[in-house]
Amino acid sequence: MVTTKMAKSAETPKHHWSSLISSDLHKSFWAAWPHECCGLVRRTGEGGVTFEPLPNVAVSQRQSFEIASQDILRLCRSDETSRYPLVAWIHSHPTADGGCSKADRAGFWVGDHWLWPRMEQGILWLDGQKRLNLSLYAPQKQTADPKVSFSAIL
């Protein structure tokens, strides 16, 4: 994990927290490709962020991801005791775009409630020029067409 200090300016693609961990996101995406990668973004001291890649334990890793329940429990427990909150769950769509799949939508909500109230959901994907992109979905009301809150080429 690499910790990087966050810029103190508006969140544009250049200054959004994703730019601070872009190389880590690239490494995780390409290390897993053609399978889906997954991981977690957490704030650190002095406004930094860090990306923690997590093993994809899904049976069909080319089409889905699953984070081990013990990893989720460990991260949630650490979030309860840490001054540095969890920011986003990240996974990839190695052969699709950054739109939410049916499985993604099912994992965003429990009933009408956003499953991770303080966290964004991020999808890494390749555009037509094979550039890595990140699309983020902030907490929102349940819908068949979730709205992207941030998207950028990394």
PDB file of C-alpha atoms in Angstrom:
ATOM      1  CA  MET A   1       0.000   0.000   0.000  1.00  0.00           C
ATOM      2  CA  VAL A   2       1.179   3.491  -0.848  1.00  0.00           C
ATOM      3  CA  THR A   3       0.019   6.539   1.070  1.00  0.00           C
ATOM      4  CA  THR A   4      -0.063   9.841  -0.768  1.00  0.00           C
ATOM      5  CA  LYS A   5      -0.962  13.291   0.523  1.00  0.00           C
ATOM      6  CA  MET A   6      -4.158  14.675  -0.966  1.00  0.00           C
ATOM      7  CA  ALA A   7      -4.193  18.066  -2.679  1.00  0.00           C
ATOM      8  CA  LYS A   8      -6.213  20.757  -0.902  1.00  0.00           C
ATOM      9  CA  SER A   9      -8.074  22.014  -3.974  1.00  0.00           C
ATOM     10  CA  ALA A  10     -11.346  21.288  -5.729  1.00  0.00           C
ATOM     11  CA  GLU A  11     -11.990  17.733  -6.821  1.00  0.00           C
ATOM     12  CA  THR A  12     -11.231  17.805 -10.521  1.00  0.00           C
ATOM     13  CA  PRO A  13      -9.768  14.770 -12.296  1.00  0.00           C
ATOM     14  CA  LYS A  14      -6.322  16.167 -11.506  1.00  0.00           C
ATOM     15  CA  HIS A  15      -7.091  16.746  -7.814  1.00  0.00           C
ATOM     16  CA  HIS A  16      -9.598  14.018  -7.026  1.00  0.00           C
ATOM     17  CA  TRP A  17      -8.336  11.382  -4.553  1.00  0.00           C
ATOM     18  CA  SER A  18      -8.183   8.850  -7.407  1.00  0.00           C
ATOM     19  CA  SER A  19      -5.237  10.680  -8.971  1.00  0.00           C
ATOM     20  CA  LEU A  20      -3.200   9.963  -5.831  1.00  0.00           C
ATOM     21  CA  ILE A  21      -3.547   6.195  -6.189  1.00  0.00           C
ATOM     22  CA  SER A  22      -3.757   5.962  -9.976  1.00  0.00           C
ATOM     23  CA  SER A  23      -0.601   3.834 -10.272  1.00  0.00           C
ATOM     24  CA  ASP A  24      -1.889   1.426  -7.591  1.00  0.00           C
ATOM     25  CA  LEU A  25      -5.201   1.097  -9.426  1.00  0.00           C
ATOM     26  CA  HIS A  26      -3.348   0.419 -12.694  1.00  0.00           C
ATOM     27  CA  LYS A  27      -1.196  -2.261 -11.045  1.00  0.00           C
ATOM     28  CA  SER A  28      -4.191  -3.995  -9.498  1.00  0.00           C
ATOM     29  CA  PHE A  29      -6.227  -3.887 -12.726  1.00  0.00           C
ATOM     30  CA  TRP A  30      -3.446  -5.290 -14.935  1.00  0.00           C
ATOM     31  CA  ALA A  31      -2.284  -7.867 -12.365  1.00  0.00           C
ATOM     32  CA  ALA A  32      -5.790  -9.365 -12.332  1.00  0.00           C
ATOM     33  CA  TRP A  33      -6.638  -8.906 -16.026  1.00  0.00           C
ATOM     34  CA  PRO A  34      -8.541 -10.609 -17.683  1.00  0.00           C
ATOM     35  CA  HIS A  35     -10.190 -11.276 -14.308  1.00  0.00           C
ATOM     36  CA  GLU A  36     -11.918  -8.668 -12.168  1.00  0.00           C
ATOM     37  CA  CYS A  37      -9.827  -7.006  -9.491  1.00  0.00           C
ATOM     38  CA  CYS A  38     -11.190  -5.570  -6.259  1.00  0.00           C
ATOM     39  CA  GLY A  39      -9.985  -3.505  -3.342  1.00  0.00           C
ATOM     40  CA  LEU A  40     -10.646  -0.700  -0.920  1.00  0.00           C
ATOM     41  CA  VAL A  41      -9.703   2.976  -0.630  1.00  0.00           C
ATOM     42  CA  ARG A  42      -9.119   4.442   2.836  1.00  0.00           C
ATOM     43  CA  ARG A  43      -8.212   7.933   4.027  1.00  0.00           C
ATOM     44  CA  THR A  44      -4.930   8.273   5.878  1.00  0.00           C
ATOM     45  CA  GLY A  45      -3.286  10.968   7.985  1.00  0.00           C
ATOM     46  CA  GLU A  46      -2.870  14.482   6.594  1.00  0.00           C
ATOM     47  CA  GLY A  47      -5.481  14.030   3.866  1.00  0.00           C
ATOM     48  CA  GLY A  48      -3.859  11.114   2.052  1.00  0.00           C
ATOM     49  CA  VAL A  49      -5.494   8.020   0.661  1.00  0.00           C
ATOM     50  CA  THR A  50      -4.334   4.452   0.213  1.00  0.00           C
ATOM     51  CA  PHE A  51      -5.572   1.583  -1.942  1.00  0.00           C
ATOM     52  CA  GLU A  52      -5.600  -1.943  -0.557  1.00  0.00           C
ATOM     53  CA  PRO A  53      -6.016  -4.612  -3.243  1.00  0.00           C
ATOM     54  CA  LEU A  54      -8.059  -7.575  -2.027  1.00  0.00           C
ATOM     55  CA  PRO A  55      -8.214 -11.106  -3.413  1.00  0.00           C
ATOM     56  CA  ASN A  56     -11.118 -11.839  -5.719  1.00  0.00           C
ATOM     57  CA  VAL A  57     -12.577 -15.090  -4.376  1.00  0.00           C
ATOM     58  CA  ALA A  58     -15.443 -15.335  -6.898  1.00  0.00           C
ATOM     59  CA  VAL A  59     -15.922 -18.653  -8.656  1.00  0.00           C
ATOM     60  CA  SER A  60     -16.107 -16.934 -12.067  1.00  0.00           C
ATOM     61  CA  GLN A  61     -13.511 -14.152 -11.743  1.00  0.00           C
ATOM     62  CA  ARG A  62     -13.758 -13.095 -15.396  1.00  0.00           C
ATOM     63  CA  GLN A  63     -17.366 -11.996 -14.898  1.00  0.00           C
ATOM     64  CA  SER A  64     -17.646 -11.133 -11.231  1.00  0.00           C
ATOM     65  CA  PHE A  65     -15.851 -10.330  -8.037  1.00  0.00           C
ATOM     66  CA  GLU A  66     -16.341 -11.349  -4.457  1.00  0.00           C
ATOM     67  CA  ILE A  67     -14.424 -10.173  -1.413  1.00  0.00           C
ATOM     68  CA  ALA A  68     -13.944 -12.768   1.315  1.00  0.00           C
ATOM     69  CA  SER A  69     -16.274 -12.206   4.258  1.00  0.00           C
ATOM     70  CA  GLN A  70     -13.325 -12.253   6.685  1.00  0.00           C
ATOM     71  CA  ASP A  71     -11.700  -9.376   4.739  1.00  0.00           C
ATOM     72  CA  ILE A  72     -14.933  -7.360   4.839  1.00  0.00           C
ATOM     73  CA  LEU A  73     -15.305  -8.010   8.567  1.00  0.00           C
ATOM     74  CA  ARG A  74     -11.653  -7.056   9.225  1.00  0.00           C
ATOM     75  CA  LEU A  75     -12.024  -3.810   7.265  1.00  0.00           C
ATOM     76  CA  CYS A  76     -15.333  -2.872   8.906  1.00  0.00           C
ATOM     77  CA  ARG A  77     -13.898  -3.505  12.370  1.00  0.00           C
ATOM     78  CA  SER A  78     -10.826  -1.431  11.588  1.00  0.00           C
ATOM     79  CA  ASP A  79     -13.089   1.346  10.277  1.00  0.00           C
ATOM     80  CA  GLU A  80     -14.936   1.448  13.618  1.00  0.00           C
ATOM     81  CA  THR A  81     -11.718   2.059  15.554  1.00  0.00           C
ATOM     82  CA  SER A  82      -9.760   4.142  13.037  1.00  0.00           C
ATOM     83  CA  ARG A  83      -9.653   7.898  12.668  1.00  0.00           C
ATOM     84  CA  TYR A  84      -9.260   7.317   8.936  1.00  0.00           C
ATOM     85  CA  PRO A  85     -12.497   6.248   7.248  1.00  0.00           C
ATOM     86  CA  LEU A  86     -13.081   3.876   4.391  1.00  0.00           C
ATOM     87  CA  VAL A  87     -13.747   5.842   1.196  1.00  0.00           C
ATOM     88  CA  ALA A  88     -14.672   3.436  -1.604  1.00  0.00           C
ATOM     89  CA  TRP A  89     -14.966  -0.167  -2.701  1.00  0.00           C
ATOM     90  CA  ILE A  90     -13.318  -0.639  -6.101  1.00  0.00           C
ATOM     91  CA  HIS A  91     -13.712  -3.429  -8.644  1.00  0.00           C
ATOM     92  CA  SER A  92     -13.082  -3.760 -12.357  1.00  0.00           C
ATOM     93  CA  HIS A  93     -14.971  -4.550 -15.532  1.00  0.00           C
ATOM     94  CA  PRO A  94     -12.065  -5.877 -17.645  1.00  0.00           C
ATOM     95  CA  THR A  95     -14.164  -6.339 -20.784  1.00  0.00           C
ATOM     96  CA  ALA A  96     -17.077  -3.941 -20.211  1.00  0.00           C
ATOM     97  CA  ASP A  97     -17.636  -0.245 -19.597  1.00  0.00           C
ATOM     98  CA  GLY A  98     -18.011   1.618 -16.306  1.00  0.00           C
ATOM     99  CA  GLY A  99     -21.760   1.220 -16.167  1.00  0.00           C
ATOM    100  CA  CYS A 100     -23.342  -0.742 -13.359  1.00  0.00           C
ATOM    101  CA  SER A 101     -24.115  -4.342 -14.112  1.00  0.00           C
ATOM    102  CA  LYS A 102     -27.197  -6.002 -12.669  1.00  0.00           C
ATOM    103  CA  ALA A 103     -24.928  -7.651 -10.078  1.00  0.00           C
ATOM    104  CA  ASP A 104     -23.374  -4.265  -9.202  1.00  0.00           C
ATOM    105  CA  ARG A 105     -26.799  -2.720  -8.662  1.00  0.00           C
ATOM    106  CA  ALA A 106     -27.792  -5.648  -6.436  1.00  0.00           C
ATOM    107  CA  GLY A 107     -24.690  -5.022  -4.320  1.00  0.00           C
ATOM    108  CA  PHE A 108     -25.157  -1.256  -3.998  1.00  0.00           C
ATOM    109  CA  TRP A 109     -28.402  -1.408  -2.029  1.00  0.00           C
ATOM    110  CA  VAL A 110     -30.132  -3.411   0.664  1.00  0.00           C
ATOM    111  CA  GLY A 111     -33.789  -2.755   0.031  1.00  0.00           C
ATOM    112  CA  ASP A 112     -33.945   0.995  -0.605  1.00  0.00           C
ATOM    113  CA  HIS A 113     -30.803   1.792   1.420  1.00  0.00           C
ATOM    114  CA  TRP A 114     -27.267   2.273   0.089  1.00  0.00           C
ATOM    115  CA  LEU A 115     -25.333  -0.665   1.565  1.00  0.00           C
ATOM    116  CA  TRP A 116     -22.231   1.357   2.511  1.00  0.00           C
ATOM    117  CA  PRO A 117     -23.657   4.782   3.537  1.00  0.00           C
ATOM    118  CA  ARG A 118     -20.394   6.742   3.699  1.00  0.00           C
ATOM    119  CA  MET A 119     -18.655   4.990   0.829  1.00  0.00           C
ATOM    120  CA  GLU A 120     -18.561   5.279  -2.926  1.00  0.00           C
ATOM    121  CA  GLN A 121     -18.575   2.309  -5.298  1.00  0.00           C
ATOM    122  CA  GLY A 122     -15.917   2.454  -8.024  1.00  0.00           C
ATOM    123  CA  ILE A 123     -15.585   0.597 -11.306  1.00  0.00           C
ATOM    124  CA  LEU A 124     -12.309   0.413 -13.256  1.00  0.00           C
ATOM    125  CA  TRP A 125     -12.757  -0.131 -17.002  1.00  0.00           C
ATOM    126  CA  LEU A 126     -10.974   0.254 -20.333  1.00  0.00           C
ATOM    127  CA  ASP A 127     -12.168   2.675 -22.989  1.00  0.00           C
ATOM    128  CA  GLY A 128     -11.866   2.063 -26.752  1.00  0.00           C
ATOM    129  CA  GLN A 129      -8.251   3.252 -26.663  1.00  0.00           C
ATOM    130  CA  LYS A 130      -7.391   0.793 -23.849  1.00  0.00           C
ATOM    131  CA  ARG A 131      -6.987   3.626 -21.305  1.00  0.00           C
ATOM    132  CA  LEU A 132      -7.941   2.792 -17.728  1.00  0.00           C
ATOM    133  CA  ASN A 133     -10.927   4.774 -16.440  1.00  0.00           C
ATOM    134  CA  LEU A 134     -12.590   5.025 -13.045  1.00  0.00           C
ATOM    135  CA  SER A 135     -16.319   5.647 -12.630  1.00  0.00           C
ATOM    136  CA  LEU A 136     -17.571   6.338  -9.101  1.00  0.00           C
ATOM    137  CA  TYR A 137     -21.065   6.069  -7.723  1.00  0.00           C
ATOM    138  CA  ALA A 138     -21.776   8.064  -4.552  1.00  0.00           C
ATOM    139  CA  PRO A 139     -24.480   6.979  -2.093  1.00  0.00           C
ATOM    140  CA  GLN A 140     -27.876   7.555  -3.722  1.00  0.00           C
ATOM    141  CA  LYS A 141     -31.473   6.397  -3.724  1.00  0.00           C
ATOM    142  CA  GLN A 142     -32.116   3.048  -5.357  1.00  0.00           C
ATOM    143  CA  THR A 143     -32.655   3.268  -9.092  1.00  0.00           C
ATOM    144  CA  ALA A 144     -32.375   1.042 -12.145  1.00  0.00           C
ATOM    145  CA  ASP A 145     -29.910   3.573 -13.594  1.00  0.00           C
ATOM    146  CA  PRO A 146     -27.442   4.759 -10.892  1.00  0.00           C
ATOM    147  CA  LYS A 147     -25.827   8.127 -11.605  1.00  0.00           C
ATOM    148  CA  VAL A 148     -22.058   8.426 -11.919  1.00  0.00           C
ATOM    149  CA  SER A 149     -20.713  10.990  -9.428  1.00  0.00           C
ATOM    150  CA  PHE A 150     -17.173  11.107 -10.866  1.00  0.00           C
ATOM    151  CA  SER A 151     -15.473   9.622 -13.914  1.00  0.00           C
ATOM    152  CA  ALA A 152     -11.955  10.103 -15.269  1.00  0.00           C
ATOM    153  CA  ILE A 153      -9.171   8.522 -17.252  1.00  0.00           C
ATOM    154  CA  LEU A 154      -6.454   7.449 -14.808  1.00  0.00           C
TER     155      LEU A 154
END
